[in-house]
Amino acid sequence: MGLGVLGIVLSFVLPDMSANHYSRFWSNLLLNTYYFAGIAITGLFFLAAHQLGYGGWHVLFKRVPLAMSRYLFVIFGLVVLITAGLLLDWHSLYGHWAHPHEVAYADSGMAEADRIVVSKSPFLNKTMFAVIVPGFFLMWALFSTAFTKRMTFIKSFKEYNQSKYLSALFILVFAVSMSVLSWMFIMSLDPHWYSTLFGWYNFASYTVAGFSFMILILLYLRSKNSYPHLDENHLHDLGKYLFGFSVFYTYLWFSQYLLIWYANIPEATVWYTKRMAEPLFKFLFFFTFLINFPLPLLVLMRRDSKRKLKVLGFVAVMMIFGHYLDFYGLVMLEPNAVVEHHDDHHADDANHDSEEVALLSITEVEHSDDDHQVEGGHEGDHHAEEHVDHQEDFHGEAPEEAMAHDEHHEEGHGHGDGHDAEEPATTHAGLGFVELFIFLGFLGSFLFVTFRALDRQDLENVEDPFLKESKHHHI
């Protein structure tokens, strides 16, 4: 946890860290808060699913997923901090839609890119964010308390059946909240992008990470002889979940990526276009895929691999690493985008958003022109051209004029002198000691809360009616 504090300090004192209202600190806070929230809620999802499915094999170690879920109270406090930062303008994570006067200005011009923000404004606004996001995270934390009280000391089949009502209620709330939170917390970082698979994609990713943590904690407790009856049969079943959800994650990854060929609609492609233009994010996009799919597929496909504890532990560590980088790619680009300051170095956020929309228009013009040459008269190209025309009407600046303005800006800063000119940085995002230390700080606090919860009560409930079945679990 000390390294986490050091990472926070570095994110404020190192050169260039103050850009975009210290966006590197805030985006790291958002990234790790969401990532570890997903890991913690996986514990409740695991218990609720087995409770509804009359599962008994997990009863031996059910205190571990319960303990993991206790971290949701820490998550709730961090979510309140992020929400306060939005309301008080401490950060610019959601600068695209956080200022109502900018949305109204876009509405009057009817620019296509901003019309998207206008259409989402009843949902994407500070009031809705302040109510929905902390509200859902608080509900998750309260479910953690309810599960702990209800499931820790089950002594009869009657109590077991009563706990099923709580599990059913949680599954219903979780099915809605996990999608809505992914839209408001993560996808709204770029409100011009659409993905109907985004909630499921997030769920699959952090569930793999959650099962990985569960496996590693159980391996540690087994090595300390805290779970003498925990054997390779229990871990084999957890390995099946790790394998299965990795395949499910890959299915969603590829299905979402296929949207870039869907009728050439800019709103479905802009998210990928931005990442393919940034070397770091382009590398991470494909690197995380190689870690998160071929590795678990090839290693865990065999039965004996899931029963070899060292092999299973290695895959779990790699999944934690791989899915953290996956969420890094989701979160870090938009908040850390470089905003060019022209004549007024203290220009307000409305001007910044106008510049970003103009640049988006130029990108889409080039994209649609290239496609028009290849597929003359294609309906998707016609859609993209209309999209750009709306934007030109709004900004009063043709793409050529915008380019000329950029060239003038480059000359004024000494960047327009031919082939020797260096490409200006387009992102403040980094992957270094700041990110590492903040991640380790979150990791340390998560393990501290989890093991402290485990220490408060016995690891096994000897009166549970399914304990005997769990101890003799064999596959």
Short mmCIF file of N, CA and C in Angstrom, two decimals, residues 83-148:
data_model
loop_
_atom_site.label_atom_id
_atom_site.label_comp_id
_atom_site.label_asym_id
_atom_site.label_seq_id
_atom_site.Cartn_x
_atom_site.Cartn_y
_atom_site.Cartn_z
N THR A 83 -16.79 10.84 -8.16
CA THR A 83 -18.02 11.59 -8.41
C THR A 83 -17.91 13.02 -7.92
N ALA A 84 -17.32 13.21 -6.74
CA ALA A 84 -17.10 14.56 -6.24
C ALA A 84 -16.19 15.35 -7.17
N GLY A 85 -15.18 14.69 -7.71
CA GLY A 85 -14.30 15.36 -8.67
C GLY A 85 -15.04 15.80 -9.92
N LEU A 86 -16.02 15.01 -10.36
CA LEU A 86 -16.83 15.40 -11.52
C LEU A 86 -17.71 16.60 -11.19
N LEU A 87 -18.37 16.56 -10.04
CA LEU A 87 -19.29 17.64 -9.67
C LEU A 87 -18.57 18.95 -9.41
N LEU A 88 -17.35 18.86 -8.87
CA LEU A 88 -16.60 20.06 -8.49
C LEU A 88 -15.53 20.43 -9.51
N ASP A 89 -15.53 19.76 -10.65
CA ASP A 89 -14.56 20.04 -11.73
C ASP A 89 -13.12 19.87 -11.28
N TRP A 90 -12.86 18.86 -10.46
CA TRP A 90 -11.48 18.56 -10.08
C TRP A 90 -10.74 17.82 -11.19
N HIS A 91 -11.48 17.16 -12.06
CA HIS A 91 -10.86 16.42 -13.16
C HIS A 91 -11.67 16.61 -14.43
N SER A 92 -11.10 16.17 -15.54
CA SER A 92 -11.76 16.31 -16.85
C SER A 92 -11.95 14.94 -17.50
N LEU A 93 -12.16 13.91 -16.68
CA LEU A 93 -12.34 12.56 -17.22
C LEU A 93 -13.52 12.50 -18.18
N TYR A 94 -14.59 13.20 -17.82
CA TYR A 94 -15.82 13.16 -18.62
C TYR A 94 -16.10 14.52 -19.25
N GLY A 95 -15.04 15.18 -19.69
CA GLY A 95 -15.18 16.53 -20.22
C GLY A 95 -16.03 16.64 -21.47
N HIS A 96 -16.22 15.55 -22.19
CA HIS A 96 -17.02 15.60 -23.42
C HIS A 96 -18.48 15.94 -23.15
N TRP A 97 -18.99 15.54 -21.99
CA TRP A 97 -20.42 15.71 -21.75
C TRP A 97 -20.73 16.36 -20.40
N ALA A 98 -19.73 16.69 -19.61
CA ALA A 98 -19.97 17.11 -18.23
C ALA A 98 -20.47 18.54 -18.09
N HIS A 99 -20.39 19.34 -19.16
CA HIS A 99 -20.75 20.76 -19.06
C HIS A 99 -21.99 21.04 -19.90
N PRO A 100 -23.12 21.32 -19.27
CA PRO A 100 -24.39 21.48 -19.99
C PRO A 100 -24.37 22.58 -21.04
N HIS A 101 -23.65 23.69 -20.79
CA HIS A 101 -23.65 24.78 -21.77
C HIS A 101 -22.99 24.37 -23.07
N GLU A 102 -22.03 23.44 -23.00
CA GLU A 102 -21.39 22.97 -24.22
C GLU A 102 -22.33 22.07 -25.00
N VAL A 103 -23.11 21.26 -24.30
CA VAL A 103 -24.07 20.39 -24.97
C VAL A 103 -25.13 21.23 -25.67
N ALA A 104 -25.60 22.30 -25.01
CA ALA A 104 -26.59 23.18 -25.62
C ALA A 104 -26.02 23.86 -26.86
N TYR A 105 -24.76 24.28 -26.80
CA TYR A 105 -24.11 24.91 -27.94
C TYR A 105 -24.03 23.95 -29.11
N ALA A 106 -23.71 22.70 -28.83
CA ALA A 106 -23.65 21.70 -29.88
C ALA A 106 -25.03 21.46 -30.47
N ASP A 107 -26.06 21.51 -29.62
CA ASP A 107 -27.41 21.26 -30.10
C ASP A 107 -27.85 22.33 -31.09
N SER A 108 -27.48 23.58 -30.82
CA SER A 108 -27.87 24.66 -31.72
C SER A 108 -27.22 24.54 -33.08
N GLY A 109 -26.02 23.98 -33.12
CA GLY A 109 -25.33 23.81 -34.40
C GLY A 109 -25.69 22.52 -35.10
N MET A 110 -26.24 21.56 -34.37
CA MET A 110 -26.65 20.28 -34.94
C MET A 110 -25.51 19.56 -35.63
N ALA A 111 -24.29 19.67 -35.08
CA ALA A 111 -23.19 18.87 -35.62
C ALA A 111 -23.46 17.41 -35.31
N GLU A 112 -23.20 16.54 -36.28
CA GLU A 112 -23.55 15.13 -36.10
C GLU A 112 -22.84 14.52 -34.90
N ALA A 113 -21.52 14.80 -34.77
CA ALA A 113 -20.77 14.22 -33.66
C ALA A 113 -21.31 14.70 -32.33
N ASP A 114 -21.71 15.98 -32.25
CA ASP A 114 -22.23 16.52 -31.01
C ASP A 114 -23.71 16.19 -30.82
N ARG A 115 -24.40 15.91 -31.92
CA ARG A 115 -25.79 15.49 -31.78
C ARG A 115 -25.87 14.19 -30.97
N ILE A 116 -24.85 13.38 -31.09
CA ILE A 116 -24.79 12.14 -30.31
C ILE A 116 -24.75 12.46 -28.83
N VAL A 117 -23.92 13.44 -28.46
CA VAL A 117 -23.83 13.85 -27.06
C VAL A 117 -25.15 14.43 -26.59
N VAL A 118 -25.78 15.23 -27.46
CA VAL A 118 -27.07 15.82 -27.11
C VAL A 118 -28.12 14.73 -26.88
N SER A 119 -28.13 13.73 -27.74
CA SER A 119 -29.12 12.66 -27.60
C SER A 119 -28.91 11.86 -26.32
N LYS A 120 -27.68 11.84 -25.83
CA LYS A 120 -27.38 11.09 -24.60
C LYS A 120 -27.44 11.96 -23.35
N SER A 121 -27.65 13.27 -23.52
CA SER A 121 -27.58 14.17 -22.37
C SER A 121 -28.61 13.88 -21.28
N PRO A 122 -29.81 13.36 -21.59
CA PRO A 122 -30.69 13.00 -20.47
C PRO A 122 -30.12 11.89 -19.59
N PHE A 123 -29.24 11.09 -20.15
CA PHE A 123 -28.59 10.00 -19.41
C PHE A 123 -27.21 10.40 -18.93
N LEU A 124 -26.42 11.04 -19.82
CA LEU A 124 -25.06 11.45 -19.47
C LEU A 124 -25.07 12.89 -18.99
N ASN A 125 -25.26 13.06 -17.71
CA ASN A 125 -25.16 14.37 -17.08
C ASN A 125 -24.72 14.18 -15.64
N LYS A 126 -24.31 15.25 -15.01
CA LYS A 126 -23.74 15.13 -13.68
C LYS A 126 -24.73 14.59 -12.66
N THR A 127 -25.97 15.01 -12.77
CA THR A 127 -26.97 14.57 -11.79
C THR A 127 -27.20 13.06 -11.88
N MET A 128 -27.39 12.56 -13.10
CA MET A 128 -27.60 11.12 -13.28
C MET A 128 -26.38 10.34 -12.82
N PHE A 129 -25.19 10.84 -13.14
CA PHE A 129 -23.97 10.16 -12.73
C PHE A 129 -23.89 10.10 -11.21
N ALA A 130 -24.16 11.24 -10.55
CA ALA A 130 -24.04 11.31 -9.09
C ALA A 130 -25.06 10.43 -8.38
N VAL A 131 -26.18 10.15 -9.02
CA VAL A 131 -27.21 9.30 -8.41
C VAL A 131 -26.96 7.82 -8.73
N ILE A 132 -26.74 7.52 -10.01
CA ILE A 132 -26.69 6.12 -10.45
C ILE A 132 -25.40 5.44 -10.05
N VAL A 133 -24.25 6.06 -10.33
CA VAL A 133 -22.98 5.37 -10.14
C VAL A 133 -22.70 5.08 -8.66
N PRO A 134 -22.68 6.08 -7.77
CA PRO A 134 -22.48 5.73 -6.35
C PRO A 134 -23.62 4.86 -5.81
N GLY A 135 -24.84 5.06 -6.34
CA GLY A 135 -25.97 4.27 -5.86
C GLY A 135 -25.81 2.78 -6.14
N PHE A 136 -25.40 2.44 -7.35
CA PHE A 136 -25.22 1.03 -7.68
C PHE A 136 -24.04 0.42 -6.92
N PHE A 137 -22.95 1.17 -6.79
CA PHE A 137 -21.81 0.64 -6.04
C PHE A 137 -22.17 0.44 -4.57
N LEU A 138 -22.97 1.34 -4.01
CA LEU A 138 -23.43 1.16 -2.63
C LEU A 138 -24.30 -0.09 -2.52
N MET A 139 -25.16 -0.33 -3.50
CA MET A 139 -25.99 -1.53 -3.48
C MET A 139 -25.12 -2.78 -3.52
N TRP A 140 -24.07 -2.76 -4.34
CA TRP A 140 -23.15 -3.91 -4.37
C TRP A 140 -22.52 -4.15 -3.00
N ALA A 141 -22.09 -3.07 -2.35
CA ALA A 141 -21.46 -3.21 -1.03
C ALA A 141 -22.45 -3.74 0.00
N LEU A 142 -23.69 -3.27 -0.06
CA LEU A 142 -24.70 -3.75 0.88
C LEU A 142 -25.05 -5.22 0.62
N PHE A 143 -25.04 -5.62 -0.63
CA PHE A 143 -25.23 -7.05 -0.94
C PHE A 143 -24.10 -7.88 -0.33
N SER A 144 -22.89 -7.34 -0.32
CA SER A 144 -21.77 -8.05 0.29
C SER A 144 -22.04 -8.31 1.77
N THR A 145 -22.54 -7.30 2.46
CA THR A 145 -22.88 -7.46 3.88
C THR A 145 -24.01 -8.48 4.07
N ALA A 146 -25.03 -8.39 3.23
CA ALA A 146 -26.16 -9.31 3.34
C ALA A 146 -25.73 -10.75 3.06
N PHE A 147 -24.90 -10.95 2.05
CA PHE A 147 -24.41 -12.30 1.74
C PHE A 147 -23.59 -12.84 2.90
N THR A 148 -22.74 -11.99 3.46
CA THR A 148 -21.87 -12.44 4.56
C THR A 148 -22.71 -12.89 5.76
#
